[in-house]
XYZ file of N, CA and C in Angstrom:
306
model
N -28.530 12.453 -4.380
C -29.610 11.584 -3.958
C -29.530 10.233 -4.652
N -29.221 10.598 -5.784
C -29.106 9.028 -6.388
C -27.611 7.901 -5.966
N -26.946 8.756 -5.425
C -25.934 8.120 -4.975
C -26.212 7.785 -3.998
N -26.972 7.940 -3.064
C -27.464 7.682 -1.727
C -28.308 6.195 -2.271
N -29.533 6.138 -2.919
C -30.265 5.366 -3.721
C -29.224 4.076 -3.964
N -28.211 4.275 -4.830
C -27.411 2.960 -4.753
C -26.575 2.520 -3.686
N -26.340 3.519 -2.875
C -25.671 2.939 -1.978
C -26.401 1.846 -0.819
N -27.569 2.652 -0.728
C -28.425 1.969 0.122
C -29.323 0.569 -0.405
N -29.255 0.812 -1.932
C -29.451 -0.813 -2.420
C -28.443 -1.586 -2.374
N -27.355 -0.866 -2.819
C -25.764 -1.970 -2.584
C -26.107 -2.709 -1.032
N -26.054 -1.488 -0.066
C -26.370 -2.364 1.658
C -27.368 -3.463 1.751
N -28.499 -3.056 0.961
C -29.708 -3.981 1.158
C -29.336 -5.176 0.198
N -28.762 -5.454 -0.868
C -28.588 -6.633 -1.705
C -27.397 -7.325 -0.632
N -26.438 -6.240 -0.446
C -25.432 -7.633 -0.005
C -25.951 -8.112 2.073
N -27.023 -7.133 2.229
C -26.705 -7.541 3.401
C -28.672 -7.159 3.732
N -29.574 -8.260 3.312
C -31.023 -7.989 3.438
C -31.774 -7.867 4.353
N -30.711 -8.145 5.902
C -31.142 -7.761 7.416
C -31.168 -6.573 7.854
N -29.974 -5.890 6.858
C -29.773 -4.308 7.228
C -31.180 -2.972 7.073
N -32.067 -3.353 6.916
C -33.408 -2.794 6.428
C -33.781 -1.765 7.809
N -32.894 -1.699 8.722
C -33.319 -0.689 10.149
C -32.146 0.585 10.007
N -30.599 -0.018 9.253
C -29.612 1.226 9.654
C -29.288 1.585 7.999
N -29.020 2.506 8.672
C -29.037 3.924 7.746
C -27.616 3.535 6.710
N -27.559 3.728 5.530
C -26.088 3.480 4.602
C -25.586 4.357 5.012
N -24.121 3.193 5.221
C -23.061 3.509 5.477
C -22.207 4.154 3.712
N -21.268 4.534 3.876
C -20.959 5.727 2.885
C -19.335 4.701 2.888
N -19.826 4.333 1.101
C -19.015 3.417 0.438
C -18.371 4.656 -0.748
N -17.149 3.582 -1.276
C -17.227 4.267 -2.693
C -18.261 3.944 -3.680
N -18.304 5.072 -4.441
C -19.626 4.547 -5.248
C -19.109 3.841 -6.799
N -19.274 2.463 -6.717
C -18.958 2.176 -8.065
C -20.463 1.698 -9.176
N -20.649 2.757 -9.707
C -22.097 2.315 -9.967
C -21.871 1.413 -11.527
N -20.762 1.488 -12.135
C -20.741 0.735 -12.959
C -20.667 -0.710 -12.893
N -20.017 -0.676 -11.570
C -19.985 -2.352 -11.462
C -21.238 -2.859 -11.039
N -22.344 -1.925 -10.380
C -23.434 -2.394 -9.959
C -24.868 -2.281 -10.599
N -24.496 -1.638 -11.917
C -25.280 -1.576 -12.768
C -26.293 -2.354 -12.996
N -25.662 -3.693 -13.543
C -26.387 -4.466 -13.991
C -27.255 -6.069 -12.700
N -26.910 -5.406 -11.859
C -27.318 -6.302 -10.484
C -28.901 -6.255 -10.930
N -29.806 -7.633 -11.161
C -30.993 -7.917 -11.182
C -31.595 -7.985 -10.237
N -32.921 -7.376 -9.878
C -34.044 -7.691 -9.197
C -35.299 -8.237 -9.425
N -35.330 -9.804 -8.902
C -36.844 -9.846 -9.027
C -37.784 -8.881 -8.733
N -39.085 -8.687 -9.216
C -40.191 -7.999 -8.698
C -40.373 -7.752 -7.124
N -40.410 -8.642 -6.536
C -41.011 -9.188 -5.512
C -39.510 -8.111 -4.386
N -38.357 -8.448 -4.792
C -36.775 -7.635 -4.327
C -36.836 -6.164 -4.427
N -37.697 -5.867 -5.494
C -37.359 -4.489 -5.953
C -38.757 -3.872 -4.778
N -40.059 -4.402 -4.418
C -40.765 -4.087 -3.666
C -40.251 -3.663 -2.293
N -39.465 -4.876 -2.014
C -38.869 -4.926 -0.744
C -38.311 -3.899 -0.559
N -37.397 -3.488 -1.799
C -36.400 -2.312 -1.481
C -37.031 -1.461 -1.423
N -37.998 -0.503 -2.332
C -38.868 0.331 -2.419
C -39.541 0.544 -1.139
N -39.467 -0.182 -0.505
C -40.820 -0.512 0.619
C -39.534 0.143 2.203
N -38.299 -0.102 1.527
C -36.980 0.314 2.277
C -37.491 1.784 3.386
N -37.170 1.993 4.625
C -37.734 3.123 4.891
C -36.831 4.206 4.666
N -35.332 4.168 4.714
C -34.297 5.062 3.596
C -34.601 5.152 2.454
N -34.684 4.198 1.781
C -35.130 4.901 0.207
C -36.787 5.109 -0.037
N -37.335 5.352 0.958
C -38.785 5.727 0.920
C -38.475 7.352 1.215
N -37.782 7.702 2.223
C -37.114 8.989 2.593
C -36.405 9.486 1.630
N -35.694 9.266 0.739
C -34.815 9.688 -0.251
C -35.496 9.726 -1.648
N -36.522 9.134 -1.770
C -37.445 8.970 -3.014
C -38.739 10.624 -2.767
N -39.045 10.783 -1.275
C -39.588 11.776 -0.912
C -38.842 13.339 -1.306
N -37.957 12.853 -0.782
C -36.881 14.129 -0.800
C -36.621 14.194 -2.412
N -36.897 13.604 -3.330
C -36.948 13.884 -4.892
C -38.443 13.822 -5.301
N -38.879 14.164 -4.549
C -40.444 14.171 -4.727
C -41.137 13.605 -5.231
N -41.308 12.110 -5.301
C -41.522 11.303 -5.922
C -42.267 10.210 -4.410
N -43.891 9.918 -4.740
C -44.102 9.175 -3.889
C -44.570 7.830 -4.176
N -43.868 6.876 -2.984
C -43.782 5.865 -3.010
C -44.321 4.743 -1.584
N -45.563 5.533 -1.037
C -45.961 4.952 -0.280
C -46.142 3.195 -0.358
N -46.376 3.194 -1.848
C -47.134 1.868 -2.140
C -46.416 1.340 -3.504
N -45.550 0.703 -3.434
C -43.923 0.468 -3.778
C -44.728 -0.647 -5.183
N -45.760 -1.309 -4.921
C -46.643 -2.589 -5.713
C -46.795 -1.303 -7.013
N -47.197 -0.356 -6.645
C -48.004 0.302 -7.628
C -47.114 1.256 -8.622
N -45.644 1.401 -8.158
C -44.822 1.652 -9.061
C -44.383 0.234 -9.934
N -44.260 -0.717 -9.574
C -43.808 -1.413 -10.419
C -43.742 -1.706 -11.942
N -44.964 -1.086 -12.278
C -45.205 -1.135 -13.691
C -44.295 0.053 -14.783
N -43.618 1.155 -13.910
C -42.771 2.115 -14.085
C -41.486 1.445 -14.327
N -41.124 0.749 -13.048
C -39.728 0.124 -13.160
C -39.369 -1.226 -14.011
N -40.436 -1.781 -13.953
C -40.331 -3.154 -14.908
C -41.367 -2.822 -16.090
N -40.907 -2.133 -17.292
C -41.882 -1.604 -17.870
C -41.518 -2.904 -19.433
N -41.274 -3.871 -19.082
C -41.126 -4.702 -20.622
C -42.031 -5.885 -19.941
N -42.238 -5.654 -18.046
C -43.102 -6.587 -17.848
C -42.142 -7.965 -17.597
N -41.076 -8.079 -17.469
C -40.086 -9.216 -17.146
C -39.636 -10.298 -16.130
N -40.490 -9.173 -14.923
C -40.398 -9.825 -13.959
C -38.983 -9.694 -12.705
N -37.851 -8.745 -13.714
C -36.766 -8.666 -12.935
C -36.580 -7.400 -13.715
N -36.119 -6.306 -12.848
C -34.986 -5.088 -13.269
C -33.502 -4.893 -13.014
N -32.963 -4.339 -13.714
C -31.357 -3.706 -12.856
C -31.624 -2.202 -12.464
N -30.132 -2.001 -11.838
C -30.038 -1.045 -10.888
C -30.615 0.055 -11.678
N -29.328 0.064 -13.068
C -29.841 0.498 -13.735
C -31.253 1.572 -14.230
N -31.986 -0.023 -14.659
C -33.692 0.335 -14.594
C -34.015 1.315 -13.601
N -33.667 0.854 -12.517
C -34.157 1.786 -11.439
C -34.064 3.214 -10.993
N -32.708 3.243 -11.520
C -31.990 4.244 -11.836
C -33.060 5.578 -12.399
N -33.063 4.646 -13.692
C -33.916 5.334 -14.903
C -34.820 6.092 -14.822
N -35.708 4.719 -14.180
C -36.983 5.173 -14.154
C -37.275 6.473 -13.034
N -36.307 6.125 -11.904
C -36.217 7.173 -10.704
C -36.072 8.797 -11.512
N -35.426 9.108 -12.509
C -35.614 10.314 -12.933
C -36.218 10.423 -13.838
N -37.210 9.586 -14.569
C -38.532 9.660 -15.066
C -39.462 10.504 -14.346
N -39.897 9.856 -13.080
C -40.406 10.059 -12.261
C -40.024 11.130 -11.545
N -38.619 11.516 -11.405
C -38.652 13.037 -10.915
C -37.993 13.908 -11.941
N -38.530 13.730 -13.263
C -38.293 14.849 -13.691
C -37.056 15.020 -14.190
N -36.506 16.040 -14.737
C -35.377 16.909 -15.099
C -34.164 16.605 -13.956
N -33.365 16.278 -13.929
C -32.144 16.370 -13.100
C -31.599 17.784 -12.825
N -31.641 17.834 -11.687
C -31.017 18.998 -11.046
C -29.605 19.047 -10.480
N -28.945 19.874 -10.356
C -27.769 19.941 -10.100
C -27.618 19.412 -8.566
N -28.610 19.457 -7.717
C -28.332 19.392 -6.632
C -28.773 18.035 -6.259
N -28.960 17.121 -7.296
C -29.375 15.945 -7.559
C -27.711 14.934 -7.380
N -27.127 15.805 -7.943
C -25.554 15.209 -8.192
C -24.991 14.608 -6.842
């Protein structure tokens, strides 16, 4: 799931029209995309994504209202996160990692 998660932000950063089709299935280099910043305002957008609204469900984690996580994901208050962050905080929020998480 979390590989799904970056892939589908990788689609949405390099390509911010794509917000209707479904990720396409890249290699996953998450190190190189680690550190990719999001304003606040970017990271809503994505959140607000209707794939990673579906994929955030499916880890049980809800995100109807993408404003009201923010304080989770930008938790120093900065104004911008990385993938990273997002990463993070995404298994904050769900918990223990499961194998079937992989």
């Amino acid at each position: 799931k979390l590989q799904e998660i970056v892939e589908r932000i990788q689609e949405l950063h390099q390509n911010p029209r794509s917000r209707d089709t479904h990720s396409m299935h890249r290699e996953w280099k998450f190190e190189a995309l680690a550190d990719i910043e999001f304003q606040d305002n970017e990271l809503i957008s994505i959140l607000g994504d209707d794939r990673i609204q579906d994929i955030m469900l499916d880890l049980d984690i809800e995100a109807a209202h993408p404003e009201a996580l923010l304080d989770t994901f930008d938790g120093d208050g900065t104004g911008k996160v990385t993938l990273r962050q997002v990463l993070c905080s995404i298994l904050k929020l769900r918990g223990e990692l499961q194998k079937a998480d992989m």
